[in-house]
């Protein structure tokens, strides 16, 4: 799939997830075979940029792969300004968020709340596309609620405005992340526009990836929660798409190496204090089996990087590798 001048090496993209897809996580996923990783959502309001969190999200030092930066907001002029600013900072693609279902985003008429206002959607898309000389992509949901799935209409507006690729999460805003994603709307969108369409939602296994590609006819897949604690899912999916066979499971030695590397990158990115706290959720995702509940409870009480690394090493040395 091609986005502007950028030819993706395969059909697998890392979904932007606030508080999750930071540079450490994105680079891990890219090394495991993702063709592109979209950054965490950044508000278009410059008054919110003077924080450590925003500065980290706007920094591309050490970034691997194509730099796709997602922005969110509801004011066309502000969104255009934010797009220009991020391009000046090194963004190679600007992605517009119209899919986030969070209340704090929607109450500002941003994220998926915009799907209720197709005219405003067009004004925002026109403003951003005109403002920058890099490709602009869009992330949406299938609609505001199950009775108002207007994804096809929004997709057609996006194509008319010059959006170069469209990612669609197979739920409405009202659905949040409950129930199962539906792909009928995504299939209909693909059939009604000529720009590349990317399917997102509940793609958590190689078999599901194949099913969604075949059923919807989309150009690529965007994987979010399925990659949490499992960055190697991109390698697994690509192997299955290429061969029709499931790969051998990632062994414990590799899991140990990845977890320790991830911890190290989090400490480097956020510093010791914040890095320790961000590490808790990531390690929880890596070790999500019922029998590991006690490990997570103890790990989440640790206050230093050294203690966290030591506990991970001990877990694999004593509890896993010796079995």
PDB file of C-alpha atoms in Angstrom:
ATOM      1  CA  UNK A   1       0.000   0.000   0.000  1.00  0.00           C
ATOM      2  CA  UNK A   2       1.190   3.497  -0.811  1.00  0.00           C
ATOM      3  CA  UNK A   3       0.528   6.670   1.188  1.00  0.00           C
ATOM      4  CA  UNK A   4       1.647   9.630  -0.867  1.00  0.00           C
ATOM      5  CA  UNK A   5       5.324   9.015  -1.694  1.00  0.00           C
ATOM      6  CA  UNK A   6       5.672   6.311   0.964  1.00  0.00           C
ATOM      7  CA  UNK A   7       5.471   2.698  -0.113  1.00  0.00           C
ATOM      8  CA  UNK A   8       4.649   0.464   2.840  1.00  0.00           C
ATOM      9  CA  UNK A   9       6.535  -2.809   2.971  1.00  0.00           C
ATOM     10  CA  UNK A  10       3.436  -4.779   3.949  1.00  0.00           C
ATOM     11  CA  UNK A  11      -0.200  -4.393   5.029  1.00  0.00           C
ATOM     12  CA  UNK A  12       0.315  -4.071   8.789  1.00  0.00           C
ATOM     13  CA  UNK A  13       0.142  -0.782  10.704  1.00  0.00           C
ATOM     14  CA  UNK A  14       0.342   0.001  14.421  1.00  0.00           C
ATOM     15  CA  UNK A  15      -2.755   1.868  15.619  1.00  0.00           C
ATOM     16  CA  UNK A  16      -2.287   5.072  17.619  1.00  0.00           C
ATOM     17  CA  UNK A  17      -3.209   4.503  21.271  1.00  0.00           C
ATOM     18  CA  UNK A  18      -2.890   7.295  23.822  1.00  0.00           C
ATOM     19  CA  UNK A  19      -0.553   6.357  26.629  1.00  0.00           C
ATOM     20  CA  UNK A  20       0.546   3.195  24.825  1.00  0.00           C
ATOM     21  CA  UNK A  21       2.114   3.758  21.409  1.00  0.00           C
ATOM     22  CA  UNK A  22       4.993   5.899  22.548  1.00  0.00           C
ATOM     23  CA  UNK A  23       8.288   5.774  20.699  1.00  0.00           C
ATOM     24  CA  UNK A  24       9.552   2.782  22.686  1.00  0.00           C
ATOM     25  CA  UNK A  25       6.510   0.690  21.767  1.00  0.00           C
ATOM     26  CA  UNK A  26       6.357   1.898  18.163  1.00  0.00           C
ATOM     27  CA  UNK A  27       9.977   1.003  17.497  1.00  0.00           C
ATOM     28  CA  UNK A  28       9.486  -2.484  18.958  1.00  0.00           C
ATOM     29  CA  UNK A  29       6.506  -3.110  16.679  1.00  0.00           C
ATOM     30  CA  UNK A  30       8.390  -1.809  13.647  1.00  0.00           C
ATOM     31  CA  UNK A  31      11.266  -4.158  14.333  1.00  0.00           C
ATOM     32  CA  UNK A  32       8.796  -7.027  14.499  1.00  0.00           C
ATOM     33  CA  UNK A  33       7.508  -6.250  11.048  1.00  0.00           C
ATOM     34  CA  UNK A  34       4.913  -3.469  11.217  1.00  0.00           C
ATOM     35  CA  UNK A  35       5.168  -1.331   8.082  1.00  0.00           C
ATOM     36  CA  UNK A  36       4.228   1.870   9.887  1.00  0.00           C
ATOM     37  CA  UNK A  37       3.362   3.032  13.399  1.00  0.00           C
ATOM     38  CA  UNK A  38       1.142   6.066  13.995  1.00  0.00           C
ATOM     39  CA  UNK A  39       2.062   8.219  16.988  1.00  0.00           C
ATOM     40  CA  UNK A  40      -0.096   8.901  20.011  1.00  0.00           C
ATOM     41  CA  UNK A  41      -2.821  11.512  19.605  1.00  0.00           C
ATOM     42  CA  UNK A  42      -1.698  15.123  20.067  1.00  0.00           C
ATOM     43  CA  UNK A  43      -4.167  17.920  20.791  1.00  0.00           C
ATOM     44  CA  UNK A  44      -4.318  20.693  18.213  1.00  0.00           C
ATOM     45  CA  UNK A  45      -4.576  23.235  21.038  1.00  0.00           C
ATOM     46  CA  UNK A  46      -1.092  24.761  21.469  1.00  0.00           C
ATOM     47  CA  UNK A  47      -1.940  25.777  25.035  1.00  0.00           C
ATOM     48  CA  UNK A  48      -1.696  22.082  25.917  1.00  0.00           C
ATOM     49  CA  UNK A  49       1.701  21.528  24.338  1.00  0.00           C
ATOM     50  CA  UNK A  50       3.862  22.890  27.151  1.00  0.00           C
ATOM     51  CA  UNK A  51       3.970  19.585  29.024  1.00  0.00           C
ATOM     52  CA  UNK A  52       6.487  16.751  29.122  1.00  0.00           C
ATOM     53  CA  UNK A  53       3.890  14.454  27.562  1.00  0.00           C
ATOM     54  CA  UNK A  54       3.251  16.716  24.572  1.00  0.00           C
ATOM     55  CA  UNK A  55       6.924  17.490  24.038  1.00  0.00           C
ATOM     56  CA  UNK A  56       7.734  13.791  23.952  1.00  0.00           C
ATOM     57  CA  UNK A  57       4.962  13.135  21.452  1.00  0.00           C
ATOM     58  CA  UNK A  58       6.254  15.889  19.175  1.00  0.00           C
ATOM     59  CA  UNK A  59       9.857  14.729  19.347  1.00  0.00           C
ATOM     60  CA  UNK A  60      11.010  12.413  16.558  1.00  0.00           C
ATOM     61  CA  UNK A  61      14.612  11.957  17.669  1.00  0.00           C
ATOM     62  CA  UNK A  62      15.454   8.274  17.421  1.00  0.00           C
ATOM     63  CA  UNK A  63      12.265   7.480  15.532  1.00  0.00           C
ATOM     64  CA  UNK A  64      12.393   4.463  13.255  1.00  0.00           C
ATOM     65  CA  UNK A  65      10.350   4.202  10.060  1.00  0.00           C
ATOM     66  CA  UNK A  66       7.850   6.631   8.594  1.00  0.00           C
ATOM     67  CA  UNK A  67       6.915   9.428  11.008  1.00  0.00           C
ATOM     68  CA  UNK A  68       3.117   9.588  11.079  1.00  0.00           C
ATOM     69  CA  UNK A  69       1.778  12.031  13.692  1.00  0.00           C
ATOM     70  CA  UNK A  70      -1.857  12.057  14.784  1.00  0.00           C
ATOM     71  CA  UNK A  71      -3.593  15.299  15.751  1.00  0.00           C
ATOM     72  CA  UNK A  72      -7.043  15.850  17.243  1.00  0.00           C
ATOM     73  CA  UNK A  73      -9.285  18.876  17.526  1.00  0.00           C
ATOM     74  CA  UNK A  74     -12.422  20.517  16.214  1.00  0.00           C
ATOM     75  CA  UNK A  75     -11.327  23.949  14.985  1.00  0.00           C
ATOM     76  CA  UNK A  76     -10.253  23.868  11.300  1.00  0.00           C
ATOM     77  CA  UNK A  77      -7.775  26.737  11.613  1.00  0.00           C
ATOM     78  CA  UNK A  78      -6.247  25.305  14.783  1.00  0.00           C
ATOM     79  CA  UNK A  79      -5.960  21.870  13.196  1.00  0.00           C
ATOM     80  CA  UNK A  80      -4.264  23.376  10.143  1.00  0.00           C
ATOM     81  CA  UNK A  81      -1.791  25.233  12.359  1.00  0.00           C
ATOM     82  CA  UNK A  82      -1.059  22.082  14.373  1.00  0.00           C
ATOM     83  CA  UNK A  83      -0.472  20.126  11.173  1.00  0.00           C
ATOM     84  CA  UNK A  84       1.994  22.703   9.859  1.00  0.00           C
ATOM     85  CA  UNK A  85       3.825  22.837  13.169  1.00  0.00           C
ATOM     86  CA  UNK A  86       4.231  19.065  13.361  1.00  0.00           C
ATOM     87  CA  UNK A  87       5.496  18.902   9.792  1.00  0.00           C
ATOM     88  CA  UNK A  88       8.099  21.505  10.766  1.00  0.00           C
ATOM     89  CA  UNK A  89       9.082  19.199  13.631  1.00  0.00           C
ATOM     90  CA  UNK A  90       9.628  16.293  11.234  1.00  0.00           C
ATOM     91  CA  UNK A  91       6.240  14.640  10.677  1.00  0.00           C
ATOM     92  CA  UNK A  92       6.143  12.927   7.284  1.00  0.00           C
ATOM     93  CA  UNK A  93       2.421  12.104   7.454  1.00  0.00           C
ATOM     94  CA  UNK A  94      -0.333  13.903   9.363  1.00  0.00           C
ATOM     95  CA  UNK A  95      -3.113  11.673  10.668  1.00  0.00           C
ATOM     96  CA  UNK A  96      -6.396  13.203  11.837  1.00  0.00           C
ATOM     97  CA  UNK A  97      -8.235  11.596  14.730  1.00  0.00           C
ATOM     98  CA  UNK A  98     -11.987  11.305  14.287  1.00  0.00           C
ATOM     99  CA  UNK A  99     -12.240   7.956  16.045  1.00  0.00           C
ATOM    100  CA  UNK A 100     -11.376   8.477  19.706  1.00  0.00           C
ATOM    101  CA  UNK A 101     -14.447   7.679  21.873  1.00  0.00           C
ATOM    102  CA  UNK A 102     -13.091   9.170  25.124  1.00  0.00           C
ATOM    103  CA  UNK A 103     -15.488  11.514  26.911  1.00  0.00           C
ATOM    104  CA  UNK A 104     -12.844  14.169  27.582  1.00  0.00           C
ATOM    105  CA  UNK A 105     -12.131  14.316  23.842  1.00  0.00           C
ATOM    106  CA  UNK A 106     -15.732  14.078  22.647  1.00  0.00           C
ATOM    107  CA  UNK A 107     -17.008  16.801  24.968  1.00  0.00           C
ATOM    108  CA  UNK A 108     -14.793  19.209  23.020  1.00  0.00           C
ATOM    109  CA  UNK A 109     -16.454  17.977  19.808  1.00  0.00           C
ATOM    110  CA  UNK A 110     -13.257  16.228  18.781  1.00  0.00           C
ATOM    111  CA  UNK A 111     -12.475  12.593  18.039  1.00  0.00           C
ATOM    112  CA  UNK A 112     -15.491  10.485  17.073  1.00  0.00           C
ATOM    113  CA  UNK A 113     -17.900  13.246  18.117  1.00  0.00           C
ATOM    114  CA  UNK A 114     -17.100  14.906  14.792  1.00  0.00           C
ATOM    115  CA  UNK A 115     -18.890  12.098  12.943  1.00  0.00           C
ATOM    116  CA  UNK A 116     -22.143  13.809  13.947  1.00  0.00           C
ATOM    117  CA  UNK A 117     -21.165  16.867  11.884  1.00  0.00           C
ATOM    118  CA  UNK A 118     -20.184  15.949   8.306  1.00  0.00           C
ATOM    119  CA  UNK A 119     -19.959  19.626   7.308  1.00  0.00           C
ATOM    120  CA  UNK A 120     -17.417  20.309  10.061  1.00  0.00           C
ATOM    121  CA  UNK A 121     -15.554  17.160   9.080  1.00  0.00           C
ATOM    122  CA  UNK A 122     -15.139  18.535   5.571  1.00  0.00           C
ATOM    123  CA  UNK A 123     -13.987  21.935   6.805  1.00  0.00           C
ATOM    124  CA  UNK A 124     -11.332  20.343   9.011  1.00  0.00           C
ATOM    125  CA  UNK A 125     -10.103  17.986   6.315  1.00  0.00           C
ATOM    126  CA  UNK A 126      -9.965  20.730   3.689  1.00  0.00           C
ATOM    127  CA  UNK A 127      -8.052  23.015   6.062  1.00  0.00           C
ATOM    128  CA  UNK A 128      -5.447  20.426   7.031  1.00  0.00           C
ATOM    129  CA  UNK A 129      -4.889  19.066   3.525  1.00  0.00           C
ATOM    130  CA  UNK A 130      -4.411  22.608   2.214  1.00  0.00           C
ATOM    131  CA  UNK A 131      -2.067  23.562   5.054  1.00  0.00           C
ATOM    132  CA  UNK A 132       0.659  20.959   4.523  1.00  0.00           C
ATOM    133  CA  UNK A 133       2.629  19.432   1.680  1.00  0.00           C
ATOM    134  CA  UNK A 134       2.734  15.936   3.186  1.00  0.00           C
ATOM    135  CA  UNK A 135       0.094  13.179   2.951  1.00  0.00           C
ATOM    136  CA  UNK A 136      -2.868  13.536   5.300  1.00  0.00           C
ATOM    137  CA  UNK A 137      -4.651  10.421   6.542  1.00  0.00           C
ATOM    138  CA  UNK A 138      -7.788  10.006   8.634  1.00  0.00           C
ATOM    139  CA  UNK A 139      -8.934   7.615  11.376  1.00  0.00           C
ATOM    140  CA  UNK A 140     -12.680   7.216  11.977  1.00  0.00           C
ATOM    141  CA  UNK A 141     -15.265   4.867  13.439  1.00  0.00           C
ATOM    142  CA  UNK A 142     -18.232   3.486  11.533  1.00  0.00           C
ATOM    143  CA  UNK A 143     -20.487   6.209  12.942  1.00  0.00           C
ATOM    144  CA  UNK A 144     -21.753   7.856  16.108  1.00  0.00           C
ATOM    145  CA  UNK A 145     -24.087   5.037  17.161  1.00  0.00           C
ATOM    146  CA  UNK A 146     -25.455   1.840  15.579  1.00  0.00           C
ATOM    147  CA  UNK A 147     -28.471   3.733  14.228  1.00  0.00           C
ATOM    148  CA  UNK A 148     -26.253   6.300  12.527  1.00  0.00           C
ATOM    149  CA  UNK A 149     -23.440   4.463  10.787  1.00  0.00           C
ATOM    150  CA  UNK A 150     -22.396   7.147   8.331  1.00  0.00           C
ATOM    151  CA  UNK A 151     -18.916   5.809   7.665  1.00  0.00           C
ATOM    152  CA  UNK A 152     -19.482   5.660   3.895  1.00  0.00           C
ATOM    153  CA  UNK A 153     -20.535   9.316   3.802  1.00  0.00           C
ATOM    154  CA  UNK A 154     -17.521  10.404   5.869  1.00  0.00           C
ATOM    155  CA  UNK A 155     -15.211   8.307   3.701  1.00  0.00           C
ATOM    156  CA  UNK A 156     -16.511   9.972   0.545  1.00  0.00           C
ATOM    157  CA  UNK A 157     -15.999  13.393   2.106  1.00  0.00           C
ATOM    158  CA  UNK A 158     -12.458  12.360   2.999  1.00  0.00           C
ATOM    159  CA  UNK A 159     -11.709  11.289  -0.555  1.00  0.00           C
ATOM    160  CA  UNK A 160     -13.102  14.535  -1.955  1.00  0.00           C
ATOM    161  CA  UNK A 161     -10.948  16.528   0.468  1.00  0.00           C
ATOM    162  CA  UNK A 162      -7.716  14.872  -0.589  1.00  0.00           C
ATOM    163  CA  UNK A 163      -7.207  12.408   2.255  1.00  0.00           C
ATOM    164  CA  UNK A 164      -4.673   9.827   1.047  1.00  0.00           C
ATOM    165  CA  UNK A 165      -5.684   6.865   3.243  1.00  0.00           C
ATOM    166  CA  UNK A 166      -8.514   6.081   5.642  1.00  0.00           C
ATOM    167  CA  UNK A 167      -8.438   3.845   8.731  1.00  0.00           C
ATOM    168  CA  UNK A 168     -11.780   2.617  10.077  1.00  0.00           C
ATOM    169  CA  UNK A 169     -12.418   1.061  13.484  1.00  0.00           C
ATOM    170  CA  UNK A 170     -15.328  -1.362  13.210  1.00  0.00           C
ATOM    171  CA  UNK A 171     -17.366   0.120  16.059  1.00  0.00           C
ATOM    172  CA  UNK A 172     -19.409   3.267  16.583  1.00  0.00           C
ATOM    173  CA  UNK A 173     -18.566   5.820  19.235  1.00  0.00           C
ATOM    174  CA  UNK A 174     -21.438   4.576  21.388  1.00  0.00           C
ATOM    175  CA  UNK A 175     -20.000   1.058  21.299  1.00  0.00           C
ATOM    176  CA  UNK A 176     -16.685   2.244  22.790  1.00  0.00           C
ATOM    177  CA  UNK A 177     -14.661  -1.006  22.860  1.00  0.00           C
ATOM    178  CA  UNK A 178     -17.545  -3.235  23.884  1.00  0.00           C
ATOM    179  CA  UNK A 179     -18.926  -6.162  21.925  1.00  0.00           C
ATOM    180  CA  UNK A 180     -17.343  -7.283  18.685  1.00  0.00           C
ATOM    181  CA  UNK A 181     -16.133  -5.123  15.832  1.00  0.00           C
ATOM    182  CA  UNK A 182     -18.234  -5.348  12.675  1.00  0.00           C
ATOM    183  CA  UNK A 183     -16.698  -5.316   9.233  1.00  0.00           C
ATOM    184  CA  UNK A 184     -19.741  -4.851   6.995  1.00  0.00           C
ATOM    185  CA  UNK A 185     -19.430  -1.066   7.178  1.00  0.00           C
ATOM    186  CA  UNK A 186     -15.715  -1.237   6.482  1.00  0.00           C
ATOM    187  CA  UNK A 187     -16.414  -3.436   3.454  1.00  0.00           C
ATOM    188  CA  UNK A 188     -19.006  -0.934   2.216  1.00  0.00           C
ATOM    189  CA  UNK A 189     -16.552   1.932   2.655  1.00  0.00           C
ATOM    190  CA  UNK A 190     -13.916   0.102   0.634  1.00  0.00           C
ATOM    191  CA  UNK A 191     -16.441  -0.455  -2.138  1.00  0.00           C
ATOM    192  CA  UNK A 192     -17.408   3.220  -2.260  1.00  0.00           C
ATOM    193  CA  UNK A 193     -14.045   5.014  -2.337  1.00  0.00           C
ATOM    194  CA  UNK A 194     -10.866   4.614  -4.327  1.00  0.00           C
ATOM    195  CA  UNK A 195      -8.374   5.736  -1.668  1.00  0.00           C
ATOM    196  CA  UNK A 196      -6.655   3.050   0.434  1.00  0.00           C
ATOM    197  CA  UNK A 197      -8.797   1.783   3.316  1.00  0.00           C
ATOM    198  CA  UNK A 198      -7.361   0.254   6.485  1.00  0.00           C
ATOM    199  CA  UNK A 199      -9.449  -2.003   8.742  1.00  0.00           C
ATOM    200  CA  UNK A 200      -9.100  -1.755  12.521  1.00  0.00           C
ATOM    201  CA  UNK A 201     -10.735  -3.498  15.459  1.00  0.00           C
ATOM    202  CA  UNK A 202     -10.368  -6.907  17.139  1.00  0.00           C
ATOM    203  CA  UNK A 203      -7.543  -8.084  14.896  1.00  0.00           C
ATOM    204  CA  UNK A 204      -5.808 -10.207  17.509  1.00  0.00           C
ATOM    205  CA  UNK A 205      -4.569 -13.267  15.629  1.00  0.00           C
ATOM    206  CA  UNK A 206      -3.107 -14.238  12.252  1.00  0.00           C
ATOM    207  CA  UNK A 207      -6.312 -16.087  11.347  1.00  0.00           C
ATOM    208  CA  UNK A 208      -8.456 -13.032  12.131  1.00  0.00           C
ATOM    209  CA  UNK A 209      -6.141 -10.861  10.049  1.00  0.00           C
ATOM    210  CA  UNK A 210      -6.610 -13.127   7.026  1.00  0.00           C
ATOM    211  CA  UNK A 211     -10.376 -13.221   7.536  1.00  0.00           C
ATOM    212  CA  UNK A 212     -10.713  -9.427   7.735  1.00  0.00           C
ATOM    213  CA  UNK A 213      -8.545  -8.852   4.676  1.00  0.00           C
ATOM    214  CA  UNK A 214     -10.505 -11.372   2.626  1.00  0.00           C
ATOM    215  CA  UNK A 215     -13.945 -10.249   3.795  1.00  0.00           C
ATOM    216  CA  UNK A 216     -13.522  -6.488   3.503  1.00  0.00           C
ATOM    217  CA  UNK A 217     -11.085  -6.260   0.595  1.00  0.00           C
ATOM    218  CA  UNK A 218      -9.194  -3.502   2.429  1.00  0.00           C
ATOM    219  CA  UNK A 219      -5.677  -2.462   1.572  1.00  0.00           C
ATOM    220  CA  UNK A 220      -4.175  -2.873   5.034  1.00  0.00           C
ATOM    221  CA  UNK A 221      -4.845  -3.710   8.661  1.00  0.00           C
ATOM    222  CA  UNK A 222      -4.336  -1.513  11.718  1.00  0.00           C
ATOM    223  CA  UNK A 223      -3.611  -3.353  14.952  1.00  0.00           C
ATOM    224  CA  UNK A 224      -3.941  -1.760  18.377  1.00  0.00           C
ATOM    225  CA  UNK A 225      -4.892  -3.710  21.485  1.00  0.00           C
ATOM    226  CA  UNK A 226      -3.827  -6.971  19.828  1.00  0.00           C
ATOM    227  CA  UNK A 227      -0.226  -5.738  19.985  1.00  0.00           C
ATOM    228  CA  UNK A 228      -0.255  -4.763  23.660  1.00  0.00           C
ATOM    229  CA  UNK A 229       2.273  -7.016  25.333  1.00  0.00           C
ATOM    230  CA  UNK A 230       2.693  -8.788  22.009  1.00  0.00           C
ATOM    231  CA  UNK A 231       4.695  -6.678  19.569  1.00  0.00           C
ATOM    232  CA  UNK A 232       5.635  -9.848  17.694  1.00  0.00           C
ATOM    233  CA  UNK A 233       2.028 -10.171  16.457  1.00  0.00           C
ATOM    234  CA  UNK A 234       3.084  -8.368  13.269  1.00  0.00           C
ATOM    235  CA  UNK A 235       5.692 -11.016  12.531  1.00  0.00           C
ATOM    236  CA  UNK A 236       3.167 -13.762  13.282  1.00  0.00           C
ATOM    237  CA  UNK A 237       0.509 -12.271  11.012  1.00  0.00           C
ATOM    238  CA  UNK A 238       2.913 -11.674   8.140  1.00  0.00           C
ATOM    239  CA  UNK A 239       4.167 -15.257   8.345  1.00  0.00           C
ATOM    240  CA  UNK A 240       0.596 -16.534   8.178  1.00  0.00           C
ATOM    241  CA  UNK A 241      -0.322 -14.241   5.269  1.00  0.00           C
ATOM    242  CA  UNK A 242       2.777 -15.384   3.367  1.00  0.00           C
ATOM    243  CA  UNK A 243       2.590 -19.115   4.063  1.00  0.00           C
ATOM    244  CA  UNK A 244      -0.901 -19.939   5.299  1.00  0.00           C
ATOM    245  CA  UNK A 245       0.725 -21.567   8.320  1.00  0.00           C
ATOM    246  CA  UNK A 246       0.964 -20.412  11.917  1.00  0.00           C
ATOM    247  CA  UNK A 247       4.510 -19.666  13.074  1.00  0.00           C
ATOM    248  CA  UNK A 248       6.098 -21.294  16.081  1.00  0.00           C
ATOM    249  CA  UNK A 249       5.195 -19.433  19.274  1.00  0.00           C
ATOM    250  CA  UNK A 250       7.673 -16.879  20.573  1.00  0.00           C
ATOM    251  CA  UNK A 251       9.782 -18.686  23.160  1.00  0.00           C
ATOM    252  CA  UNK A 252      10.384 -17.524  26.701  1.00  0.00           C
ATOM    253  CA  UNK A 253      13.988 -16.514  26.042  1.00  0.00           C
ATOM    254  CA  UNK A 254      12.812 -14.058  23.393  1.00  0.00           C
ATOM    255  CA  UNK A 255       9.982 -12.790  25.587  1.00  0.00           C
ATOM    256  CA  UNK A 256      12.455 -12.128  28.372  1.00  0.00           C
ATOM    257  CA  UNK A 257      14.769 -10.220  26.036  1.00  0.00           C
ATOM    258  CA  UNK A 258      11.940  -8.108  24.614  1.00  0.00           C
ATOM    259  CA  UNK A 259      10.489  -7.271  28.023  1.00  0.00           C
ATOM    260  CA  UNK A 260      13.843  -6.192  29.423  1.00  0.00           C
ATOM    261  CA  UNK A 261      14.581  -4.118  26.331  1.00  0.00           C
ATOM    262  CA  UNK A 262      11.136  -2.518  26.539  1.00  0.00           C
ATOM    263  CA  UNK A 263      11.732  -1.645  30.184  1.00  0.00           C
ATOM    264  CA  UNK A 264      15.088  -0.080  29.333  1.00  0.00           C
ATOM    265  CA  UNK A 265      13.570   2.024  26.550  1.00  0.00           C
ATOM    266  CA  UNK A 266      10.772   3.230  28.834  1.00  0.00           C
ATOM    267  CA  UNK A 267      13.284   4.353  31.466  1.00  0.00           C
ATOM    268  CA  UNK A 268      15.303   6.146  28.771  1.00  0.00           C
ATOM    269  CA  UNK A 269      12.217   7.849  27.371  1.00  0.00           C
ATOM    270  CA  UNK A 270      10.469   8.931  30.557  1.00  0.00           C
ATOM    271  CA  UNK A 271      13.188   8.906  33.188  1.00  0.00           C
ATOM    272  CA  UNK A 272      13.375   6.561  36.152  1.00  0.00           C
ATOM    273  CA  UNK A 273      10.315   7.804  38.065  1.00  0.00           C
ATOM    274  CA  UNK A 274       7.776   7.989  35.219  1.00  0.00           C
ATOM    275  CA  UNK A 275       9.342   5.093  33.375  1.00  0.00           C
ATOM    276  CA  UNK A 276       8.729   2.758  36.310  1.00  0.00           C
ATOM    277  CA  UNK A 277       5.060   3.720  36.341  1.00  0.00           C
ATOM    278  CA  UNK A 278       4.569   3.391  32.585  1.00  0.00           C
ATOM    279  CA  UNK A 279       6.278  -0.003  32.753  1.00  0.00           C
ATOM    280  CA  UNK A 280       3.616  -1.423  35.052  1.00  0.00           C
ATOM    281  CA  UNK A 281       0.868  -1.563  32.442  1.00  0.00           C
ATOM    282  CA  UNK A 282       3.153  -2.858  29.702  1.00  0.00           C
ATOM    283  CA  UNK A 283       4.502  -5.701  31.830  1.00  0.00           C
ATOM    284  CA  UNK A 284       0.926  -6.483  32.835  1.00  0.00           C
ATOM    285  CA  UNK A 285       0.076  -6.929  29.165  1.00  0.00           C
ATOM    286  CA  UNK A 286       3.063  -9.174  28.496  1.00  0.00           C
ATOM    287  CA  UNK A 287       2.105 -11.404  31.421  1.00  0.00           C
ATOM    288  CA  UNK A 288      -1.648 -11.581  31.120  1.00  0.00           C
ATOM    289  CA  UNK A 289      -2.302 -15.204  32.053  1.00  0.00           C
ATOM    290  CA  UNK A 290      -4.365 -16.086  35.094  1.00  0.00           C
ATOM    291  CA  UNK A 291      -1.460 -17.851  36.829  1.00  0.00           C
ATOM    292  CA  UNK A 292       0.652 -14.676  36.580  1.00  0.00           C
ATOM    293  CA  UNK A 293      -1.760 -12.462  38.526  1.00  0.00           C
ATOM    294  CA  UNK A 294       0.418 -12.612  41.629  1.00  0.00           C
ATOM    295  CA  UNK A 295       3.468 -11.526  39.627  1.00  0.00           C
ATOM    296  CA  UNK A 296       1.667  -8.432  38.376  1.00  0.00           C
ATOM    297  CA  UNK A 297       0.400  -7.520  41.824  1.00  0.00           C
ATOM    298  CA  UNK A 298       3.927  -7.613  43.228  1.00  0.00           C
ATOM    299  CA  UNK A 299       5.511  -5.924  40.202  1.00  0.00           C
ATOM    300  CA  UNK A 300       3.119  -2.982  40.455  1.00  0.00           C
ATOM    301  CA  UNK A 301       4.368  -2.245  43.967  1.00  0.00           C
ATOM    302  CA  UNK A 302       7.995  -1.850  42.903  1.00  0.00           C
ATOM    303  CA  UNK A 303       9.390   1.674  42.918  1.00  0.00           C
ATOM    304  CA  UNK A 304      12.703   1.389  41.065  1.00  0.00           C
ATOM    305  CA  UNK A 305      13.914   0.366  37.622  1.00  0.00           C
ATOM    306  CA  UNK A 306      16.453  -2.015  39.116  1.00  0.00           C
ATOM    307  CA  UNK A 307      13.776  -3.814  41.109  1.00  0.00           C
ATOM    308  CA  UNK A 308      11.525  -4.145  38.061  1.00  0.00           C
ATOM    309  CA  UNK A 309      14.279  -5.567  35.862  1.00  0.00           C
ATOM    310  CA  UNK A 310      15.396  -7.931  38.585  1.00  0.00           C
ATOM    311  CA  UNK A 311      11.881  -9.267  39.066  1.00  0.00           C
ATOM    312  CA  UNK A 312      11.427  -9.911  35.343  1.00  0.00           C
ATOM    313  CA  UNK A 313      14.778 -11.701  35.194  1.00  0.00           C
ATOM    314  CA  UNK A 314      13.935 -13.778  38.254  1.00  0.00           C
ATOM    315  CA  UNK A 315      10.545 -14.696  36.824  1.00  0.00           C
ATOM    316  CA  UNK A 316      12.071 -16.155  33.686  1.00  0.00           C
ATOM    317  CA  UNK A 317      15.105 -17.677  35.393  1.00  0.00           C
ATOM    318  CA  UNK A 318      13.272 -19.370  38.216  1.00  0.00           C
ATOM    319  CA  UNK A 319       9.607 -19.658  37.204  1.00  0.00           C
ATOM    320  CA  UNK A 320       9.681 -20.183  33.444  1.00  0.00           C
ATOM    321  CA  UNK A 321      12.960 -21.282  31.924  1.00  0.00           C
ATOM    322  CA  UNK A 322      13.506 -24.014  34.489  1.00  0.00           C
ATOM    323  CA  UNK A 323      10.142 -25.651  33.799  1.00  0.00           C
TER     324      UNK A 323
END
